[in-house]
Amino acid sequence: MAAAHAVKERLRLLLAEHEPHQIRRRPYDFYDAAARADMEETSRLATTIDTWWPAVLLALTEDVTNARTEGFNRIIKQTKRVGCGFTNTDNYRRRIMVHIALTRGQRPAA
């Protein structure tokens, strides 16, 4: 259990970094902790981070996120659940746009 916690903490430290020289060092700490833990779960986590590393590195260095897209997707899914099977796509689209306009307000473009 302590080994899994150590891996989680190394990953948390990695994802909290913004300085390039620290970002280059932290993955090795994380992968080392995952290898020392010798657990299926930590190995799978290390494989996932390795697979997604280009996207993770871009998010850490360029401060790029998909939060806005995820927010709109959440609103669309909520509207779909409440709509209980809209059959007219125009009404469905209008309902989504109205919901976004009423709940989001005006925000500057990113």
Tab-separated table of N, CA and C in Angstrom:
chain	number	residue	atom	x	y	z
A	1	MET	N	0.824	-1.196	0.000
A	1	MET	CA	0.000	0.000	0.000
A	1	MET	C	0.865	1.256	0.000
A	2	ALA	N	1.941	1.235	0.777
A	2	ALA	CA	2.834	2.391	0.841
A	2	ALA	C	3.520	2.627	-0.501
A	3	ALA	N	3.835	1.553	-1.213
A	3	ALA	CA	4.483	1.694	-2.518
A	3	ALA	C	3.537	2.354	-3.523
A	4	ALA	N	2.277	1.976	-3.504
A	4	ALA	CA	1.290	2.583	-4.398
A	4	ALA	C	1.113	4.060	-4.070
A	5	HIS	N	1.133	4.385	-2.791
A	5	HIS	CA	1.033	5.786	-2.380
A	5	HIS	C	2.240	6.579	-2.878
A	6	ALA	N	3.419	5.981	-2.813
A	6	ALA	CA	4.630	6.654	-3.296
A	6	ALA	C	4.541	6.928	-4.795
A	7	VAL	N	4.007	5.978	-5.554
A	7	VAL	CA	3.839	6.164	-6.995
A	7	VAL	C	2.857	7.297	-7.259
A	8	LYS	N	1.754	7.296	-6.519
A	8	LYS	CA	0.752	8.360	-6.683
A	8	LYS	C	1.343	9.728	-6.384
A	9	GLU	N	2.151	9.808	-5.341
A	9	GLU	CA	2.773	11.087	-4.974
A	9	GLU	C	3.773	11.545	-6.037
A	10	ARG	N	4.523	10.608	-6.612
A	10	ARG	CA	5.467	10.963	-7.677
A	10	ARG	C	4.714	11.489	-8.895
A	11	LEU	N	3.585	10.867	-9.213
A	11	LEU	CA	2.775	11.340	-10.337
A	11	LEU	C	2.185	12.707	-10.034
A	12	ARG	N	1.729	12.908	-8.813
A	12	ARG	CA	1.186	14.212	-8.426
A	12	ARG	C	2.253	15.291	-8.557
A	13	LEU	N	3.464	15.016	-8.115
A	13	LEU	CA	4.563	15.978	-8.234
A	13	LEU	C	4.885	16.258	-9.700
A	14	LEU	N	4.847	15.223	-10.521
A	14	LEU	CA	5.104	15.399	-11.950
A	14	LEU	C	4.072	16.317	-12.581
A	15	LEU	N	2.806	16.084	-12.290
A	15	LEU	CA	1.738	16.874	-12.904
A	15	LEU	C	1.642	18.289	-12.355
A	16	ALA	N	2.268	18.549	-11.209
A	16	ALA	CA	2.243	19.888	-10.623
A	16	ALA	C	3.379	20.771	-11.130
A	17	GLU	N	4.344	20.190	-11.827
A	17	GLU	CA	5.517	20.944	-12.282
A	17	GLU	C	5.202	21.848	-13.464
A	18	HIS	N	5.931	22.978	-13.524
A	18	HIS	CA	5.816	23.886	-14.662
A	18	HIS	C	7.181	24.288	-15.191
A	19	GLU	N	8.239	23.975	-14.461
A	19	GLU	CA	9.582	24.336	-14.904
A	19	GLU	C	10.147	23.218	-15.780
A	20	PRO	N	10.648	23.565	-16.980
A	20	PRO	CA	11.105	22.536	-17.925
A	20	PRO	C	12.160	21.588	-17.371
A	21	HIS	N	13.139	22.094	-16.623
A	21	HIS	CA	14.177	21.184	-16.123
A	21	HIS	C	13.623	20.216	-15.081
A	22	GLN	N	12.623	20.627	-14.325
A	22	GLN	CA	11.983	19.731	-13.357
A	22	GLN	C	11.081	18.710	-14.070
A	23	ILE	N	10.411	19.154	-15.129
A	23	ILE	CA	9.536	18.260	-15.887
A	23	ILE	C	10.354	17.133	-16.510
A	24	ARG	N	11.582	17.440	-16.951
A	24	ARG	CA	12.433	16.398	-17.535
A	24	ARG	C	12.892	15.388	-16.489
A	25	ARG	N	13.035	15.804	-15.236
A	25	ARG	CA	13.540	14.926	-14.179
A	25	ARG	C	12.436	14.079	-13.537
A	26	ARG	N	11.280	14.637	-13.358
A	26	ARG	CA	10.214	13.974	-12.614
A	26	ARG	C	9.711	12.651	-13.218
A	27	PRO	N	9.620	12.510	-14.554
A	27	PRO	CA	9.142	11.213	-15.066
A	27	PRO	C	10.017	10.040	-14.628
A	28	TYR	N	11.308	10.246	-14.548
A	28	TYR	CA	12.198	9.164	-14.134
A	28	TYR	C	11.934	8.772	-12.683
A	29	ASP	N	11.668	9.756	-11.831
A	29	ASP	CA	11.305	9.454	-10.447
A	29	ASP	C	10.018	8.625	-10.397
A	30	PHE	N	9.053	9.030	-11.218
A	30	PHE	CA	7.768	8.326	-11.260
A	30	PHE	C	7.937	6.897	-11.760
A	31	TYR	N	8.637	6.727	-12.896
A	31	TYR	CA	8.828	5.382	-13.452
A	31	TYR	C	9.640	4.499	-12.506
A	32	ASP	N	10.610	5.079	-11.816
A	32	ASP	CA	11.408	4.323	-10.857
A	32	ASP	C	10.535	3.837	-9.701
A	33	ALA	N	9.691	4.734	-9.178
A	33	ALA	CA	8.796	4.346	-8.082
A	33	ALA	C	7.807	3.276	-8.536
A	34	ALA	N	7.309	3.396	-9.772
A	34	ALA	CA	6.368	2.399	-10.297
A	34	ALA	C	7.050	1.035	-10.449
A	35	ALA	N	8.298	1.028	-10.894
A	35	ALA	CA	9.026	-0.238	-11.056
A	35	ALA	C	9.327	-0.868	-9.697
A	36	ARG	N	9.690	-0.035	-8.712
A	36	ARG	CA	9.988	-0.553	-7.381
A	36	ARG	C	8.745	-1.085	-6.680
A	37	ALA	N	7.590	-0.509	-6.983
A	37	ALA	CA	6.341	-0.967	-6.357
A	37	ALA	C	6.006	-2.390	-6.798
A	38	ASP	N	6.366	-2.743	-8.027
A	38	ASP	CA	6.177	-4.101	-8.542
A	38	ASP	C	4.737	-4.591	-8.337
A	39	MET	N	3.792	-3.743	-8.756
A	39	MET	CA	2.368	-4.084	-8.669
A	39	MET	C	1.766	-3.951	-10.068
A	40	GLU	N	0.774	-4.748	-10.363
A	40	GLU	CA	0.129	-4.683	-11.674
A	40	GLU	C	-0.469	-3.297	-11.928
A	41	GLU	N	-1.101	-2.733	-10.913
A	41	GLU	CA	-1.762	-1.435	-11.067
A	41	GLU	C	-0.766	-0.322	-11.362
A	42	THR	N	0.359	-0.309	-10.639
A	42	THR	CA	1.341	0.759	-10.862
A	42	THR	C	2.033	0.582	-12.212
A	43	SER	N	2.240	-0.654	-12.627
A	43	SER	CA	2.827	-0.902	-13.950
A	43	SER	C	1.884	-0.423	-15.050
A	44	ARG	N	0.586	-0.690	-14.873
A	44	ARG	CA	-0.401	-0.240	-15.854
A	44	ARG	C	-0.477	1.282	-15.893
A	45	LEU	N	-0.391	1.924	-14.726
A	45	LEU	CA	-0.384	3.386	-14.676
A	45	LEU	C	0.838	3.942	-15.387
A	46	ALA	N	2.007	3.342	-15.152
A	46	ALA	CA	3.232	3.801	-15.812
A	46	ALA	C	3.128	3.638	-17.326
A	47	THR	N	2.527	2.542	-17.779
A	47	THR	CA	2.333	2.327	-19.218
A	47	THR	C	1.398	3.373	-19.802
A	48	THR	N	0.345	3.704	-19.080
A	48	THR	CA	-0.597	4.724	-19.545
A	48	THR	C	0.081	6.086	-19.646
A	49	ILE	N	0.853	6.454	-18.641
A	49	ILE	CA	1.566	7.741	-18.676
A	49	ILE	C	2.558	7.751	-19.817
A	50	ASP	N	3.255	6.647	-20.042
A	50	ASP	CA	4.213	6.561	-21.140
A	50	ASP	C	3.518	6.714	-22.487
A	51	THR	N	2.356	6.086	-22.633
A	51	THR	CA	1.598	6.181	-23.879
A	51	THR	C	1.141	7.611	-24.143
A	52	TRP	N	0.680	8.279	-23.095
A	52	TRP	CA	0.135	9.623	-23.239
A	52	TRP	C	1.167	10.723	-22.969
A	53	TRP	N	2.436	10.374	-22.825
A	53	TRP	CA	3.437	11.359	-22.426
A	53	TRP	C	3.505	12.583	-23.349
A	54	PRO	N	3.445	12.456	-24.698
A	54	PRO	CA	3.482	13.679	-25.517
A	54	PRO	C	2.359	14.663	-25.167
A	55	ALA	N	1.154	14.153	-24.943
A	55	ALA	CA	0.033	15.034	-24.592
A	55	ALA	C	0.206	15.612	-23.193
A	56	VAL	N	0.711	14.803	-22.259
A	56	VAL	CA	0.946	15.285	-20.890
A	56	VAL	C	2.018	16.370	-20.898
A	57	LEU	N	3.087	16.141	-21.636
A	57	LEU	CA	4.165	17.134	-21.726
A	57	LEU	C	3.665	18.438	-22.323
A	58	LEU	N	2.850	18.361	-23.357
A	58	LEU	CA	2.274	19.563	-23.961
A	58	LEU	C	1.404	20.312	-22.956
A	59	ALA	N	0.592	19.593	-22.202
A	59	ALA	CA	-0.269	20.239	-21.208
A	59	ALA	C	0.557	20.912	-20.115
A	60	LEU	N	1.668	20.291	-19.719
A	60	LEU	CA	2.501	20.862	-18.655
A	60	LEU	C	3.305	22.064	-19.124
A	61	THR	N	3.836	22.001	-20.335
A	61	THR	CA	4.721	23.079	-20.802
A	61	THR	C	3.974	24.233	-21.443
A	62	GLU	N	2.888	23.956	-22.132
A	62	GLU	CA	2.177	25.007	-22.864
A	62	GLU	C	0.914	25.479	-22.157
A	63	ASP	N	0.572	24.870	-21.042
A	63	ASP	CA	-0.622	25.229	-20.289
A	63	ASP	C	-1.878	25.148	-21.166
A	64	VAL	N	-1.978	24.066	-21.931
A	64	VAL	CA	-3.097	23.822	-22.821
A	64	VAL	C	-3.998	22.777	-22.173
A	65	THR	N	-5.298	23.038	-22.152
A	65	THR	CA	-6.241	22.068	-21.601
A	65	THR	C	-7.436	21.919	-22.536
A	66	ASN	N	-8.212	20.897	-22.310
A	66	ASN	CA	-9.458	20.724	-23.044
A	66	ASN	C	-10.642	20.953	-22.107
A	67	ALA	N	-10.432	21.738	-21.076
A	67	ALA	CA	-11.473	21.964	-20.072
A	67	ALA	C	-12.718	22.596	-20.676
A	68	ARG	N	-12.541	23.515	-21.591
A	68	ARG	CA	-13.693	24.178	-22.195
A	68	ARG	C	-14.548	23.177	-22.975
A	69	THR	N	-13.883	22.327	-23.756
A	69	THR	CA	-14.597	21.306	-24.520
A	69	THR	C	-15.306	20.335	-23.590
A	70	GLU	N	-14.633	19.911	-22.537
A	70	GLU	CA	-15.245	18.988	-21.579
A	70	GLU	C	-16.451	19.626	-20.900
A	71	GLY	N	-16.369	20.917	-20.621
A	71	GLY	CA	-17.503	21.624	-20.018
A	71	GLY	C	-18.719	21.634	-20.925
A	72	PHE	N	-18.484	21.917	-22.219
A	72	PHE	CA	-19.595	21.906	-23.170
A	72	PHE	C	-20.158	20.495	-23.339
A	73	ASN	N	-19.294	19.491	-23.352
A	73	ASN	CA	-19.779	18.110	-23.459
A	73	ASN	C	-20.656	17.740	-22.267
A	74	ARG	N	-20.274	18.202	-21.076
A	74	ARG	CA	-21.079	17.934	-19.884
A	74	ARG	C	-22.464	18.567	-20.018
A	75	ILE	N	-22.517	19.801	-20.516
A	75	ILE	CA	-23.801	20.486	-20.691
A	75	ILE	C	-24.664	19.751	-21.716
A	76	ILE	N	-24.058	19.304	-22.800
A	76	ILE	CA	-24.806	18.587	-23.836
A	76	ILE	C	-25.366	17.285	-23.271
A	77	LYS	N	-24.573	16.551	-22.512
A	77	LYS	CA	-25.045	15.291	-21.933
A	77	LYS	C	-26.158	15.527	-20.914
A	78	GLN	N	-26.010	16.599	-20.124
A	78	GLN	CA	-27.062	16.934	-19.161
A	78	GLN	C	-28.365	17.256	-19.882
A	79	THR	N	-28.274	18.053	-20.928
A	79	THR	CA	-29.460	18.438	-21.688
A	79	THR	C	-30.100	17.212	-22.332
A	80	LYS	N	-29.269	16.302	-22.822
A	80	LYS	CA	-29.796	15.083	-23.425
A	80	LYS	C	-30.537	14.233	-22.400
A	81	ARG	N	-30.001	14.138	-21.180
A	81	ARG	CA	-30.678	13.364	-20.125
A	81	ARG	C	-32.020	13.993	-19.768
A	82	VAL	N	-32.042	15.311	-19.647
A	82	VAL	CA	-33.274	16.000	-19.269
A	82	VAL	C	-34.294	15.935	-20.400
A	83	GLY	N	-33.823	15.961	-21.646
A	83	GLY	CA	-34.714	15.976	-22.806
A	83	GLY	C	-35.465	14.682	-23.012
A	84	CYS	N	-34.980	13.593	-22.467
A	84	CYS	CA	-35.644	12.290	-22.572
A	84	CYS	C	-36.032	11.944	-23.999
A	85	GLY	N	-35.086	12.026	-24.907
A	85	GLY	CA	-35.324	11.548	-26.270
A	85	GLY	C	-35.906	12.576	-27.210
A	86	PHE	N	-35.255	13.715	-27.370
A	86	PHE	CA	-35.701	14.676	-28.371
A	86	PHE	C	-35.724	13.992	-29.730
A	87	THR	N	-36.789	14.198	-30.492
A	87	THR	CA	-36.860	13.631	-31.833
A	87	THR	C	-36.546	14.685	-32.887
A	88	ASN	N	-36.708	15.945	-32.555
A	88	ASN	CA	-36.418	17.029	-33.479
A	88	ASN	C	-35.031	17.576	-33.155
A	89	THR	N	-34.066	17.370	-34.055
A	89	THR	CA	-32.688	17.784	-33.773
A	89	THR	C	-32.534	19.297	-33.666
A	90	ASP	N	-33.372	20.044	-34.381
A	90	ASP	CA	-33.296	21.512	-34.275
A	90	ASP	C	-33.679	21.971	-32.868
A	91	ASN	N	-34.733	21.381	-32.313
A	91	ASN	CA	-35.126	21.735	-30.943
A	91	ASN	C	-34.059	21.329	-29.943
A	92	TYR	N	-33.458	20.179	-30.165
A	92	TYR	CA	-32.375	19.692	-29.295
A	92	TYR	C	-31.200	20.668	-29.337
A	93	ARG	N	-30.791	21.087	-30.519
A	93	ARG	CA	-29.693	22.031	-30.679
A	93	ARG	C	-30.032	23.371	-30.020
A	94	ARG	N	-31.248	23.845	-30.216
A	94	ARG	CA	-31.656	25.114	-29.592
A	94	ARG	C	-31.626	25.017	-28.065
A	95	ARG	N	-32.094	23.900	-27.540
A	95	ARG	CA	-32.112	23.719	-26.082
A	95	ARG	C	-30.700	23.754	-25.513
A	96	ILE	N	-29.752	23.109	-26.203
A	96	ILE	CA	-28.357	23.132	-25.761
A	96	ILE	C	-27.822	24.551	-25.778
A	97	MET	N	-28.036	25.271	-26.865
A	97	MET	CA	-27.518	26.645	-26.984
A	97	MET	C	-28.135	27.568	-25.930
A	98	VAL	N	-29.420	27.422	-25.673
A	98	VAL	CA	-30.072	28.238	-24.648
A	98	VAL	C	-29.496	27.916	-23.275
A	99	HIS	N	-29.311	26.639	-22.991
A	99	HIS	CA	-28.759	26.238	-21.695
A	99	HIS	C	-27.348	26.809	-21.508
A	100	ILE	N	-26.520	26.733	-22.545
A	100	ILE	CA	-25.164	27.291	-22.460
A	100	ILE	C	-25.229	28.795	-22.253
A	101	ALA	N	-26.086	29.471	-23.000
A	101	ALA	CA	-26.182	30.929	-22.888
A	101	ALA	C	-26.653	31.348	-21.492
A	102	LEU	N	-27.586	30.604	-20.912
A	102	LEU	CA	-28.122	30.979	-19.602
A	102	LEU	C	-27.190	30.634	-18.453
A	103	THR	N	-26.460	29.555	-18.577
A	103	THR	CA	-25.623	29.131	-17.457
A	103	THR	C	-24.202	29.662	-17.527
A	104	ARG	N	-23.697	29.910	-18.686
A	104	ARG	CA	-22.293	30.320	-18.835
A	104	ARG	C	-22.098	31.828	-18.792
A	105	GLY	N	-23.031	32.570	-19.351
A	105	GLY	CA	-22.834	34.012	-19.415
A	105	GLY	C	-21.769	34.353	-20.446
A	106	GLN	N	-21.361	35.599	-20.482
A	106	GLN	CA	-20.343	36.031	-21.433
A	106	GLN	C	-18.969	35.869	-20.828
A	107	ARG	N	-18.090	35.211	-21.562
A	107	ARG	CA	-16.698	35.033	-21.121
A	107	ARG	C	-15.799	35.403	-22.280
A	108	PRO	N	-14.636	35.930	-21.979
A	108	PRO	CA	-13.730	36.245	-23.087
A	108	PRO	C	-13.210	34.971	-23.752
A	109	ALA	N	-12.948	35.065	-25.034
A	109	ALA	CA	-12.446	33.900	-25.761
A	109	ALA	C	-11.058	33.545	-25.271
A	110	ALA	N	-10.772	32.258	-25.233
A	110	ALA	CA	-9.472	31.789	-24.734
A	110	ALA	C	-8.392	31.956	-25.765
